[in-house]
Amino acid sequence: MTDFIEKNCDLTNSEQLSDFLITRFRANLESFKKYFPKIASEFESYIPKQSMDFFCSEKGTPNMCFSDENLSFYEKHSPIQFLEFSSSSLLANLSNNAEKVDVTDPRDFCKYQIDAMLNVKFNSINVNDEADPYGQFHYKYLNSMIKYYNGTSKERCKISDCMIVPFFVMVGVGLGYQLEEMCRRIDIANLVIIEPNKDVFFASLHTFDWAKFLSHFDSEKKRIYFILNDDFNRVGLGVYSAFLLSGLYNIGANFIYYHYEDEANLKIHKEIVHRYKHVPSALGFFDDVLFGIAHSCYSLCHKKNFVLNVEMKDEYQYLPVFIIGSGPSLDRDLPFIRKYQDKALIIACGTAIDALYHSGIKADFYANTERIPEIFQTLSIIPDKSYFDDVFLLCSGVVHPSVVELFKHTAIFGKQDENFFRHLASNLNLKNIDTVSNMNPLVGNMGVSGAIRLGFKKIFLFGLDNGKKSVDQSIHSLYTTLYKKRGYSDETEFYSTNQCVEANFGGVCVTNDLFIQSVSGIEISIENLLKNKGECFNCSDGILIKGAVPVHSEELISKFNLLED
């Protein structure tokens, strides 16, 4: 923590204020050139979309209003009136004492807002004692920690009670004065600053001493992440990237600070809260990494085929590729897939290979993400062992050796978000092995991301429902014998549905957080596909997938009749 709050300025006339604003802007630009050159480059010649007027408050604080508004910035954009849209305890604290807030002086308002924030409790992620199936380090020590924690107070602590805040997200920069107060009062290890309105950020470059602020964070060896974007998906991805860089476990105790009222800020706030719910599933665990290392080493030492980082030949790029999941809508499309299976390459994702086999359809690829040995057992339900002789295993290096050995042909990627393969590739000169991202959390993600990474550009999705249209419907195809005839239940909590979202062909689809997270990853992969002039068509009657064109399989018949096998 530091004390660098500057005194109010003696800016008695417009000329003095103008000189101050110009000097501050130039000093801030020089600082950004040192620490964040891309931001400096963008704002050095930035022209605001909205005209703005600068003036001083009665206390001498540089202030601002947009020219088409009659109120100063915080008179117009204070979050106090926004309570009906948010359950944030910070906003509640502000509301309870709204009459004390002086919104005409921006520094006083920001100081009061920080005072209220310090009495708010951390958002925390709690876990329960878990069964340990293999005797792993992760469960041994995590369960011990949980036992200790449950024996102590479960009361979440206030921000003011903590010596350091591990991960702090500020939504909205405003005029910036809250940052100097924050640095004086609390110690933040990782700070994410989000501002969707670049005009507002441009204004802060004239009012707030960013140069001193950035220098302080640099001297303390702490991290700042700037996200200056109004694309909600990119903001969410930017925050997740900050998680990865700072260490995902830092989100165990986090805080989101909503600084000023704005529709875009509110949507971003909700998006981040939504994404926080998915992060624990991405944390992984110690033994998980060890399994992945061991399995990757096995595949390398046994000379399994890895995917090389080379461009696919033009003649193959636009071959139709059917990426098939085992969602309930697959049953409706099985006749189409069976009839045209020789006119497309088929990627079976997980248990979809079970449904395809028992429907008389031959897969060309089997997509898998998991590193556990039980995957081999799920494949053993196919009685014809020669079925796999000309099927390619499409996966990352973490897949279990028993699964790898089942296939004569493999297309193995390095897993991009696990450091091991990157280090291995560097030290063993394996840089020509390609890596894959967005292959989790479900096998459908591997099917889509793997196909796109291989270089295919004409993709059709079947059975990638990620939910179901009716609560009475099964979550899997009726042809998956694993669930229908072999006693394995798909009515567990893992597959429970508790949310309704927009469906691909209209109406709603019932789903859960895990399925929604899977769709988010698929959408990122498809976005990359479209950037490379590819096409994606979604025949699944499940969640709407952005970027994929909804189309019923019968609408494709005339086109596929013209194709050669």
Coordinates of C-alpha atoms in Angstrom, one line a residue:
M1 CA 0.0 0.0 0.0
T2 CA 1.1 3.6 -0.6
D3 CA 0.0 7.1 0.0
F4 CA 0.1 9.1 -3.2
I5 CA -3.2 10.9 -3.2
E6 CA -2.5 14.3 -4.7
K7 CA -3.9 17.5 -3.3
N8 CA -6.6 19.4 -5.1
C9 CA -5.4 21.7 -7.8
D10 CA -5.5 25.5 -7.7
L11 CA -7.0 25.8 -11.2
T12 CA -8.8 29.2 -10.9
N13 CA -9.3 29.8 -14.6
S14 CA -9.8 27.8 -17.8
E15 CA -6.2 28.5 -19.1
Q16 CA -4.7 26.9 -16.0
L17 CA -7.0 23.9 -16.2
S18 CA -6.2 23.5 -19.9
D19 CA -2.5 23.5 -19.2
F20 CA -3.0 21.0 -16.4
L21 CA -5.0 18.6 -18.6
I22 CA -2.5 18.8 -21.4
T23 CA 0.5 18.2 -19.1
R24 CA -1.2 15.3 -17.4
F25 CA -2.2 13.7 -20.7
R26 CA 1.3 13.9 -22.0
A27 CA 2.9 12.5 -18.8
N28 CA 0.4 9.6 -18.8
L29 CA 1.1 8.8 -22.4
E30 CA 4.8 8.6 -21.7
S31 CA 4.1 6.2 -18.9
F32 CA 1.8 4.0 -21.0
K33 CA 4.5 3.9 -23.7
K34 CA 6.8 2.4 -21.1
Y35 CA 4.4 -0.1 -19.6
F36 CA 1.6 -0.6 -22.1
P37 CA 2.8 0.6 -25.5
K38 CA -0.3 -0.6 -27.4
I39 CA -2.6 1.5 -25.2
A40 CA -0.3 4.5 -25.7
S41 CA -0.3 4.0 -29.4
E42 CA -4.1 3.8 -29.6
F43 CA -4.8 6.9 -27.5
E44 CA -2.0 9.2 -28.6
S45 CA -4.1 10.4 -31.5
Y46 CA -7.5 9.2 -30.3
I47 CA -10.6 11.2 -31.3
P48 CA -13.5 10.7 -28.9
K49 CA -16.9 9.7 -30.2
Q50 CA -18.6 12.0 -27.7
S51 CA -17.7 15.6 -27.2
M52 CA -16.6 16.3 -23.6
D53 CA -16.1 19.4 -21.4
F54 CA -13.6 19.6 -18.5
F55 CA -14.1 21.8 -15.5
C56 CA -13.2 22.0 -11.8
S57 CA -15.4 21.1 -8.9
E58 CA -15.8 23.6 -6.1
K59 CA -13.0 21.8 -4.3
G60 CA -10.6 22.1 -7.2
T61 CA -10.8 18.6 -8.6
P62 CA -10.7 18.3 -12.4
N63 CA -14.1 17.0 -13.5
M64 CA -15.8 16.1 -16.7
C65 CA -19.2 15.9 -18.4
F66 CA -20.2 14.8 -21.9
S67 CA -21.3 17.9 -23.8
D68 CA -24.8 16.5 -24.5
E69 CA -25.4 15.8 -20.8
N70 CA -26.2 18.6 -18.3
L71 CA -24.7 16.7 -15.3
S72 CA -21.1 16.0 -14.3
F73 CA -19.9 12.5 -14.8
Y74 CA -20.7 11.0 -11.4
E75 CA -24.0 12.9 -11.1
K76 CA -25.0 11.1 -14.3
H77 CA -23.3 7.8 -13.8
S78 CA -23.2 7.1 -10.1
P79 CA -24.3 3.5 -9.4
I80 CA -26.5 4.4 -6.5
Q81 CA -29.7 4.4 -8.5
F82 CA -28.8 1.0 -10.1
L83 CA -29.7 -1.2 -7.1
E84 CA -32.7 -3.0 -8.6
F85 CA -30.4 -4.6 -11.2
S86 CA -27.7 -5.9 -8.8
S87 CA -27.4 -7.8 -5.6
S88 CA -23.9 -6.4 -5.0
S89 CA -23.4 -5.6 -1.3
L90 CA -21.2 -2.7 -2.4
L91 CA -24.1 -1.1 -4.1
A92 CA -26.2 -1.8 -1.1
N93 CA -23.7 -0.1 1.2
L94 CA -23.7 3.0 -1.1
S95 CA -27.5 3.1 -1.2
N96 CA -27.9 2.9 2.5
N97 CA -25.9 6.1 2.9
A98 CA -26.7 7.8 -0.4
E99 CA -27.4 11.1 1.2
K100 CA -23.7 11.3 2.4
V101 CA -22.3 11.0 -1.1
D102 CA -21.1 14.1 -2.8
V103 CA -21.2 13.3 -6.5
T104 CA -20.3 16.8 -7.5
D105 CA -16.7 16.3 -6.5
P106 CA -15.3 13.1 -8.2
R107 CA -12.5 12.6 -5.7
D108 CA -14.9 12.8 -2.7
F109 CA -17.3 10.4 -4.4
C110 CA -14.6 7.9 -5.2
K111 CA -13.2 8.1 -1.6
Y112 CA -16.6 7.4 -0.2
Q113 CA -17.1 4.5 -2.6
I114 CA -13.8 2.9 -1.5
D115 CA -14.8 3.3 2.1
A116 CA -18.0 1.4 1.4
M117 CA -16.1 -1.3 -0.6
L118 CA -13.8 -2.0 2.3
N119 CA -16.7 -3.3 4.3
V120 CA -17.8 -5.7 1.7
K121 CA -16.9 -9.4 2.0
F122 CA -14.8 -11.4 -0.5
N123 CA -16.5 -13.7 -3.1
S124 CA -15.1 -17.1 -2.3
I125 CA -15.3 -20.5 -3.9
N126 CA -15.9 -23.3 -1.4
V127 CA -15.5 -27.0 -2.0
N128 CA -16.6 -30.1 -0.1
D129 CA -14.7 -33.2 1.0
E130 CA -14.5 -35.5 -2.1
A131 CA -14.1 -39.2 -2.4
D132 CA -10.5 -40.3 -3.5
P133 CA -10.7 -43.0 -6.1
Y134 CA -7.0 -43.5 -6.8
G135 CA -5.2 -42.3 -3.7
Q136 CA -4.0 -38.9 -5.1
F137 CA -2.0 -36.1 -3.6
H138 CA -4.7 -33.6 -4.6
Y139 CA -7.5 -35.2 -2.5
K140 CA -5.1 -36.1 0.3
Y141 CA -4.2 -32.5 1.0
L142 CA -7.3 -30.7 -0.3
N143 CA -9.5 -32.8 1.9
S144 CA -7.2 -32.1 4.9
M145 CA -7.6 -28.4 4.2
I146 CA -11.3 -28.7 3.9
K147 CA -11.4 -30.5 7.3
Y148 CA -9.4 -27.8 8.9
Y149 CA -11.5 -25.0 7.3
N150 CA -14.8 -26.6 8.4
G151 CA -13.4 -26.7 12.0
T152 CA -12.9 -22.9 12.0
S153 CA -15.1 -20.0 11.3
K154 CA -16.8 -20.1 7.9
E155 CA -17.5 -16.4 8.0
R156 CA -16.1 -14.6 4.9
C157 CA -13.8 -11.8 5.7
K158 CA -14.1 -8.2 4.7
I159 CA -11.7 -6.6 2.2
S160 CA -10.4 -4.3 5.0
D161 CA -9.5 -7.4 7.1
C162 CA -7.1 -8.8 4.5
M163 CA -3.5 -8.0 4.1
I164 CA -3.7 -8.6 0.4
V165 CA -6.4 -9.0 -2.2
P166 CA -5.3 -11.8 -4.6
F167 CA -7.6 -11.0 -7.6
F168 CA -9.5 -7.8 -8.0
V169 CA -11.6 -6.9 -11.0
M170 CA -12.7 -3.2 -11.5
V171 CA -15.5 -2.7 -14.0
G172 CA -15.4 0.9 -15.2
V173 CA -12.5 3.3 -14.9
G174 CA -14.5 6.5 -14.6
L175 CA -12.2 9.5 -14.0
G176 CA -9.7 7.2 -12.2
Y177 CA -9.7 8.8 -8.7
Q178 CA -10.8 5.6 -7.0
L179 CA -7.5 4.0 -8.0
E180 CA -5.4 6.3 -5.9
E181 CA -7.6 5.7 -2.9
M182 CA -7.5 1.9 -3.5
C183 CA -3.7 1.9 -3.6
R184 CA -3.6 3.8 -0.3
R185 CA -6.0 1.5 1.5
I186 CA -5.5 -2.0 0.2
D187 CA -2.8 -4.2 -1.3
I188 CA -3.9 -5.8 -4.6
A189 CA -1.8 -8.6 -6.2
N190 CA -3.6 -8.8 -9.5
L191 CA -5.7 -6.0 -10.8
V192 CA -8.0 -6.2 -13.9
I193 CA -9.2 -2.9 -15.2
I194 CA -12.1 -3.1 -17.6
E195 CA -13.5 -0.1 -19.5
P196 CA -15.8 -0.7 -22.4
N197 CA -16.2 3.1 -23.2
K198 CA -12.9 4.3 -24.7
D199 CA -14.1 7.9 -24.4
V200 CA -14.2 7.5 -20.6
F201 CA -10.7 6.0 -20.5
F202 CA -9.5 8.9 -22.7
A203 CA -11.0 11.3 -20.2
S204 CA -9.2 9.6 -17.3
L205 CA -5.9 10.1 -19.1
H206 CA -6.5 13.9 -18.5
T207 CA -7.7 13.7 -15.0
F208 CA -6.0 10.9 -13.1
D209 CA -2.2 10.5 -12.5
W210 CA -1.8 7.2 -14.3
A211 CA 2.0 7.7 -14.5
K212 CA 2.4 7.5 -10.7
F213 CA -0.1 4.7 -10.4
L214 CA 1.6 2.5 -13.1
S215 CA 5.0 3.2 -11.6
H216 CA 3.8 2.1 -8.2
F217 CA 2.5 -1.2 -9.5
D218 CA 5.7 -1.8 -11.4
S219 CA 7.9 -1.1 -8.4
E220 CA 5.8 -3.5 -6.3
K221 CA 6.1 -6.2 -9.0
K222 CA 2.3 -6.5 -9.2
R223 CA 0.2 -7.1 -12.3
I224 CA -2.3 -4.9 -14.0
Y225 CA -4.4 -6.2 -16.9
F226 CA -6.3 -3.6 -19.1
I227 CA -9.3 -4.7 -21.1
L228 CA -10.6 -1.7 -23.1
N229 CA -13.4 -3.4 -25.1
D230 CA -17.2 -3.5 -25.3
D231 CA -17.4 -7.0 -26.8
F232 CA -18.7 -9.0 -23.8
N233 CA -17.2 -12.3 -25.0
R234 CA -13.8 -10.8 -25.5
V235 CA -14.0 -9.2 -22.1
G236 CA -14.8 -12.5 -20.6
L237 CA -11.9 -14.2 -22.4
G238 CA -9.6 -11.3 -21.3
V239 CA -10.5 -11.9 -17.7
Y240 CA -10.0 -15.6 -18.1
S241 CA -6.6 -14.9 -19.6
A242 CA -5.7 -12.8 -16.6
F243 CA -6.8 -15.8 -14.4
L244 CA -4.3 -18.0 -16.3
L245 CA -1.4 -15.6 -16.1
S246 CA -1.9 -14.8 -12.5
G247 CA -2.7 -18.3 -11.4
L248 CA -6.2 -19.8 -11.5
Y249 CA -6.2 -20.5 -7.7
N250 CA -6.1 -16.7 -7.0
I251 CA -9.8 -16.7 -7.9
G252 CA -10.5 -18.7 -4.7
A253 CA -10.8 -15.2 -3.1
N254 CA -11.8 -12.5 -5.5
F255 CA -13.7 -9.3 -5.7
I256 CA -15.6 -7.5 -8.5
Y257 CA -15.9 -3.7 -8.1
Y258 CA -18.6 -2.1 -10.2
H259 CA -17.5 1.6 -10.3
Y260 CA -20.0 3.6 -12.3
E261 CA -23.5 3.1 -13.8
D262 CA -23.6 2.1 -17.4
E263 CA -25.6 -0.5 -19.3
A264 CA -22.4 -2.0 -20.8
N265 CA -20.7 -2.2 -17.4
L266 CA -23.7 -3.9 -15.9
K267 CA -23.7 -6.6 -18.6
I268 CA -19.9 -7.1 -18.2
H269 CA -20.4 -7.4 -14.5
K270 CA -23.0 -10.2 -15.0
E271 CA -20.8 -11.9 -17.6
I272 CA -17.8 -12.0 -15.3
V273 CA -19.9 -13.4 -12.4
H274 CA -21.3 -16.0 -14.8
R275 CA -17.8 -17.0 -15.9
Y276 CA -16.5 -17.2 -12.3
K277 CA -18.8 -20.1 -11.8
H278 CA -17.0 -22.1 -14.5
V279 CA -13.4 -21.5 -13.3
P280 CA -13.3 -24.2 -10.6
S281 CA -13.9 -26.8 -13.3
A282 CA -10.8 -25.5 -15.1
L283 CA -8.5 -25.6 -12.1
G284 CA -7.4 -29.1 -12.6
F285 CA -5.3 -30.7 -9.8
F286 CA -1.8 -31.9 -9.2
D287 CA -2.2 -35.5 -10.1
D288 CA -4.1 -34.5 -13.2
V289 CA -1.0 -32.8 -14.5
L290 CA 1.2 -35.8 -13.5
F291 CA -1.1 -38.2 -15.4
G292 CA -0.9 -35.9 -18.4
I293 CA 2.9 -35.9 -18.3
A294 CA 3.1 -39.6 -18.0
H295 CA 0.6 -40.3 -20.8
S296 CA 2.3 -37.8 -23.2
C297 CA 5.7 -39.4 -22.5
Y298 CA 4.2 -42.8 -23.2
S299 CA 2.8 -41.8 -26.6
L300 CA 6.1 -40.1 -27.5
C301 CA 8.3 -43.0 -26.4
H302 CA 6.0 -45.5 -28.2
K303 CA 6.2 -43.4 -31.4
K304 CA 2.5 -42.7 -31.7
N305 CA 1.6 -40.3 -34.5
F306 CA 1.4 -36.6 -33.4
V307 CA -0.2 -33.8 -35.5
L308 CA 2.4 -31.6 -37.2
N309 CA 2.1 -27.9 -37.5
V310 CA 1.7 -27.8 -41.3
E311 CA -1.1 -26.5 -43.5
M312 CA -3.6 -29.0 -44.8
K313 CA -3.6 -29.6 -48.6
D314 CA -6.2 -27.5 -50.5
E315 CA -7.9 -30.7 -51.9
Y316 CA -8.9 -31.8 -48.4
Q317 CA -9.8 -28.5 -46.7
Y318 CA -13.4 -28.3 -48.0
L319 CA -14.3 -32.0 -47.6
P320 CA -17.6 -32.2 -45.5
V321 CA -16.9 -33.2 -41.9
F322 CA -19.6 -34.5 -39.7
I323 CA -18.8 -33.8 -36.0
I324 CA -21.2 -36.0 -34.0
G325 CA -22.1 -35.9 -30.4
S326 CA -24.5 -38.3 -28.6
G327 CA -27.2 -35.7 -27.7
P328 CA -30.8 -36.8 -28.1
S329 CA -31.4 -35.0 -31.4
L330 CA -28.8 -37.3 -33.0
D331 CA -31.5 -40.0 -33.4
R332 CA -33.5 -37.8 -35.8
D333 CA -30.4 -37.3 -38.1
L334 CA -29.0 -40.9 -38.0
P335 CA -30.8 -41.9 -41.3
F336 CA -29.2 -38.9 -43.1
I337 CA -25.8 -39.6 -41.6
R338 CA -26.0 -43.3 -42.5
K339 CA -27.0 -42.5 -46.1
Y340 CA -24.3 -40.0 -46.7
Q341 CA -21.5 -41.4 -44.5
D342 CA -19.3 -42.0 -47.5
K343 CA -19.6 -38.4 -48.7
A344 CA -18.2 -36.9 -45.5
L345 CA -15.5 -37.5 -42.9
I346 CA -17.1 -38.5 -39.6
I347 CA -15.7 -37.5 -36.2
A348 CA -17.4 -39.4 -33.4
C349 CA -17.2 -37.5 -30.0
G350 CA -17.0 -39.8 -27.0
T351 CA -20.0 -42.1 -26.6
A352 CA -21.3 -41.0 -30.1
I353 CA -19.1 -43.8 -31.5
D354 CA -21.3 -46.3 -29.5
A355 CA -24.5 -44.8 -31.1
L356 CA -23.0 -44.8 -34.6
Y357 CA -21.7 -48.4 -34.4
H358 CA -25.2 -49.6 -33.3
S359 CA -26.7 -47.6 -36.2
G360 CA -24.5 -49.1 -38.9
I361 CA -22.3 -46.0 -39.3
K362 CA -18.5 -46.1 -39.5
A363 CA -16.6 -43.3 -37.9
D364 CA -13.3 -42.0 -39.4
F365 CA -12.1 -40.3 -36.2
Y366 CA -12.8 -40.8 -32.5
A367 CA -12.4 -37.6 -30.4
N368 CA -11.5 -37.9 -26.8
T369 CA -10.4 -35.5 -24.1
E370 CA -10.1 -37.5 -20.9
R371 CA -6.9 -39.0 -19.4
I372 CA -8.6 -41.6 -17.2
P373 CA -8.4 -45.4 -18.0
E374 CA -12.2 -45.8 -17.8
I375 CA -12.5 -44.5 -21.4
F376 CA -11.0 -47.8 -22.6
Q377 CA -13.9 -49.6 -20.8
T378 CA -16.5 -47.5 -22.6
L379 CA -14.9 -48.4 -26.0
S380 CA -14.9 -52.1 -25.1
I381 CA -18.7 -52.2 -25.5
I382 CA -18.1 -52.4 -29.2
P383 CA -17.7 -56.1 -29.9
D384 CA -16.0 -55.8 -33.3
K385 CA -12.4 -55.0 -32.4
S386 CA -11.5 -54.5 -36.0
Y387 CA -13.9 -51.6 -36.1
F388 CA -11.1 -49.4 -34.8
D389 CA -8.4 -50.6 -37.3
D390 CA -8.9 -47.6 -39.6
V391 CA -10.3 -45.1 -37.2
F392 CA -8.0 -42.3 -36.1
L393 CA -7.8 -41.3 -32.4
L394 CA -8.2 -37.5 -32.3
C395 CA -6.9 -36.3 -28.9
S396 CA -4.2 -34.5 -27.0
G397 CA -1.2 -36.2 -25.4
V398 CA -2.9 -36.6 -22.0
V399 CA -5.0 -39.5 -23.2
H400 CA -4.5 -42.8 -21.3
P401 CA -2.1 -45.4 -22.9
S402 CA -4.8 -48.1 -22.9
V403 CA -6.9 -45.9 -25.1
V404 CA -4.0 -45.0 -27.4
E405 CA -3.1 -48.7 -27.8
L406 CA -6.6 -49.5 -29.0
F407 CA -6.0 -47.5 -32.2
K408 CA -3.6 -48.2 -35.0
H409 CA -3.8 -44.6 -36.2
T410 CA -3.5 -41.6 -33.9
A411 CA -3.7 -37.8 -34.5
I412 CA -2.3 -36.5 -31.2
F413 CA -2.0 -32.8 -30.4
G414 CA 0.0 -31.1 -27.6
K415 CA -2.5 -29.6 -25.0
Q416 CA -1.9 -25.9 -25.3
D417 CA -3.0 -24.9 -21.8
E418 CA -0.8 -27.3 -20.0
N419 CA 2.8 -26.1 -19.6
F420 CA 4.4 -29.6 -19.8
F421 CA 4.1 -30.1 -23.5
R422 CA 5.4 -26.6 -24.3
H423 CA 8.5 -27.2 -22.2
L424 CA 8.9 -30.7 -23.6
A425 CA 8.6 -29.5 -27.2
S426 CA 11.2 -26.8 -26.5
N427 CA 13.8 -29.1 -24.8
L428 CA 13.4 -32.0 -27.2
N429 CA 13.1 -29.9 -30.3
L430 CA 9.5 -31.0 -30.9
K431 CA 8.3 -27.5 -31.9
N432 CA 6.8 -28.8 -35.1
I433 CA 4.1 -30.8 -33.1
D434 CA 0.9 -28.8 -33.3
T435 CA -1.1 -27.9 -30.2
V436 CA -4.9 -27.6 -29.6
S437 CA -6.9 -25.2 -27.4
N438 CA -10.6 -25.1 -26.4
M439 CA -10.7 -28.9 -26.3
N440 CA -12.4 -29.0 -22.9
P441 CA -14.6 -29.5 -21.0
L442 CA -16.5 -32.0 -23.1
V443 CA -15.6 -34.3 -26.0
G444 CA -17.6 -32.2 -28.4
N445 CA -15.1 -29.4 -27.8
M446 CA -12.3 -31.8 -28.9
G447 CA -14.2 -32.8 -32.0
V448 CA -14.8 -29.2 -33.1
S449 CA -11.4 -27.7 -32.1
G450 CA -9.5 -30.7 -33.4
A451 CA -11.2 -30.7 -36.8
I452 CA -10.6 -26.9 -37.2
R453 CA -7.0 -27.2 -36.1
L454 CA -6.4 -30.0 -38.6
G455 CA -7.5 -27.5 -41.3
F456 CA -11.0 -28.7 -42.2
K457 CA -13.2 -25.7 -43.3
K458 CA -16.7 -27.2 -44.0
I459 CA -18.2 -28.6 -40.8
F460 CA -21.6 -30.0 -39.9
L461 CA -22.6 -30.6 -36.3
F462 CA -25.0 -33.4 -35.3
G463 CA -26.0 -34.4 -31.8
L464 CA -24.0 -31.6 -30.1
D465 CA -27.1 -30.6 -28.1
N466 CA -25.5 -29.7 -24.8
G467 CA -28.8 -30.2 -23.2
K468 CA -32.3 -31.3 -24.4
K469 CA -35.5 -29.7 -25.6
S470 CA -37.8 -31.4 -23.1
V471 CA -37.2 -32.2 -19.4
D472 CA -38.7 -35.6 -20.1
Q473 CA -36.3 -36.3 -22.9
S474 CA -33.1 -38.4 -22.4
I475 CA -29.9 -36.5 -22.3
H476 CA -28.3 -39.0 -24.7
S477 CA -29.2 -40.7 -28.0
L478 CA -31.3 -43.8 -27.5
Y479 CA -28.7 -45.7 -29.5
T480 CA -25.9 -45.3 -26.8
T481 CA -26.0 -48.8 -25.4
L482 CA -23.6 -47.6 -22.6
Y483 CA -26.5 -45.8 -21.0
K484 CA -29.5 -47.7 -22.3
K485 CA -28.4 -51.4 -21.9
R486 CA -25.3 -51.6 -19.8
G487 CA -26.4 -50.1 -16.5
Y488 CA -24.5 -46.8 -16.7
S489 CA -26.8 -44.0 -15.6
D490 CA -27.1 -40.6 -17.4
E491 CA -29.5 -39.3 -14.8
T492 CA -26.7 -38.3 -12.4
E493 CA -26.1 -34.7 -11.1
F494 CA -23.4 -34.3 -13.8
Y495 CA -26.2 -34.4 -16.4
S496 CA -28.9 -32.6 -14.5
T497 CA -30.4 -29.6 -16.2
N498 CA -31.4 -26.4 -14.3
Q499 CA -31.2 -23.6 -16.8
C500 CA -33.1 -22.6 -20.0
V501 CA -31.4 -21.0 -22.9
E502 CA -32.2 -20.3 -26.6
A503 CA -32.3 -23.4 -28.8
N504 CA -30.9 -23.8 -32.2
F505 CA -34.2 -24.1 -34.1
G506 CA -36.1 -21.8 -31.8
G507 CA -37.7 -22.3 -28.4
V508 CA -35.6 -23.2 -25.4
C509 CA -33.2 -25.9 -24.4
V510 CA -32.8 -27.1 -20.8
T511 CA -29.1 -27.3 -19.9
N512 CA -26.6 -26.7 -17.1
D513 CA -23.4 -24.7 -16.5
L514 CA -21.1 -27.3 -17.8
F515 CA -22.9 -27.6 -21.1
I516 CA -23.0 -23.8 -21.4
Q517 CA -19.3 -23.7 -20.8
S518 CA -18.8 -26.3 -23.5
V519 CA -20.8 -24.2 -26.0
S520 CA -18.7 -21.1 -25.2
G521 CA -15.5 -23.1 -26.1
I522 CA -17.1 -24.3 -29.3
E523 CA -18.1 -20.8 -30.3
I524 CA -14.5 -19.6 -29.9
S525 CA -13.3 -22.4 -32.2
I526 CA -16.0 -21.6 -34.8
E527 CA -15.1 -17.9 -34.6
N528 CA -11.5 -18.9 -35.6
L529 CA -12.9 -21.1 -38.4
L530 CA -15.0 -18.2 -39.9
K531 CA -11.9 -15.9 -39.8
N532 CA -10.2 -18.5 -42.0
K533 CA -13.1 -18.5 -44.5
G534 CA -14.6 -21.7 -43.2
E535 CA -18.3 -22.7 -42.7
C536 CA -20.1 -24.4 -39.9
F537 CA -23.7 -25.7 -40.0
N538 CA -25.5 -26.9 -36.9
C539 CA -28.1 -29.7 -37.4
S540 CA -28.4 -30.3 -33.7
D541 CA -31.6 -29.5 -31.9
G542 CA -30.0 -28.2 -28.7
I543 CA -28.4 -25.0 -27.6
L544 CA -28.0 -22.3 -30.2
I545 CA -24.3 -22.1 -31.1
K546 CA -23.2 -18.6 -32.3
G547 CA -21.4 -18.6 -35.6
A548 CA -22.9 -22.0 -36.7
V549 CA -25.8 -21.7 -39.2
P550 CA -28.9 -23.6 -38.0
V551 CA -30.0 -26.1 -40.7
H552 CA -32.1 -29.3 -40.7
S553 CA -30.4 -32.3 -42.3
E554 CA -33.2 -32.7 -44.8
E555 CA -32.3 -29.3 -46.2
L556 CA -28.9 -30.7 -47.1
I557 CA -30.1 -33.7 -49.1
S558 CA -30.0 -32.1 -52.6
K559 CA -26.5 -30.8 -52.0
F560 CA -25.2 -34.1 -50.8
N561 CA -26.8 -36.0 -53.6
L562 CA -24.4 -34.2 -56.0
L563 CA -21.3 -35.0 -54.0
E564 CA -18.9 -37.9 -54.9
D565 CA -18.1 -40.5 -52.3

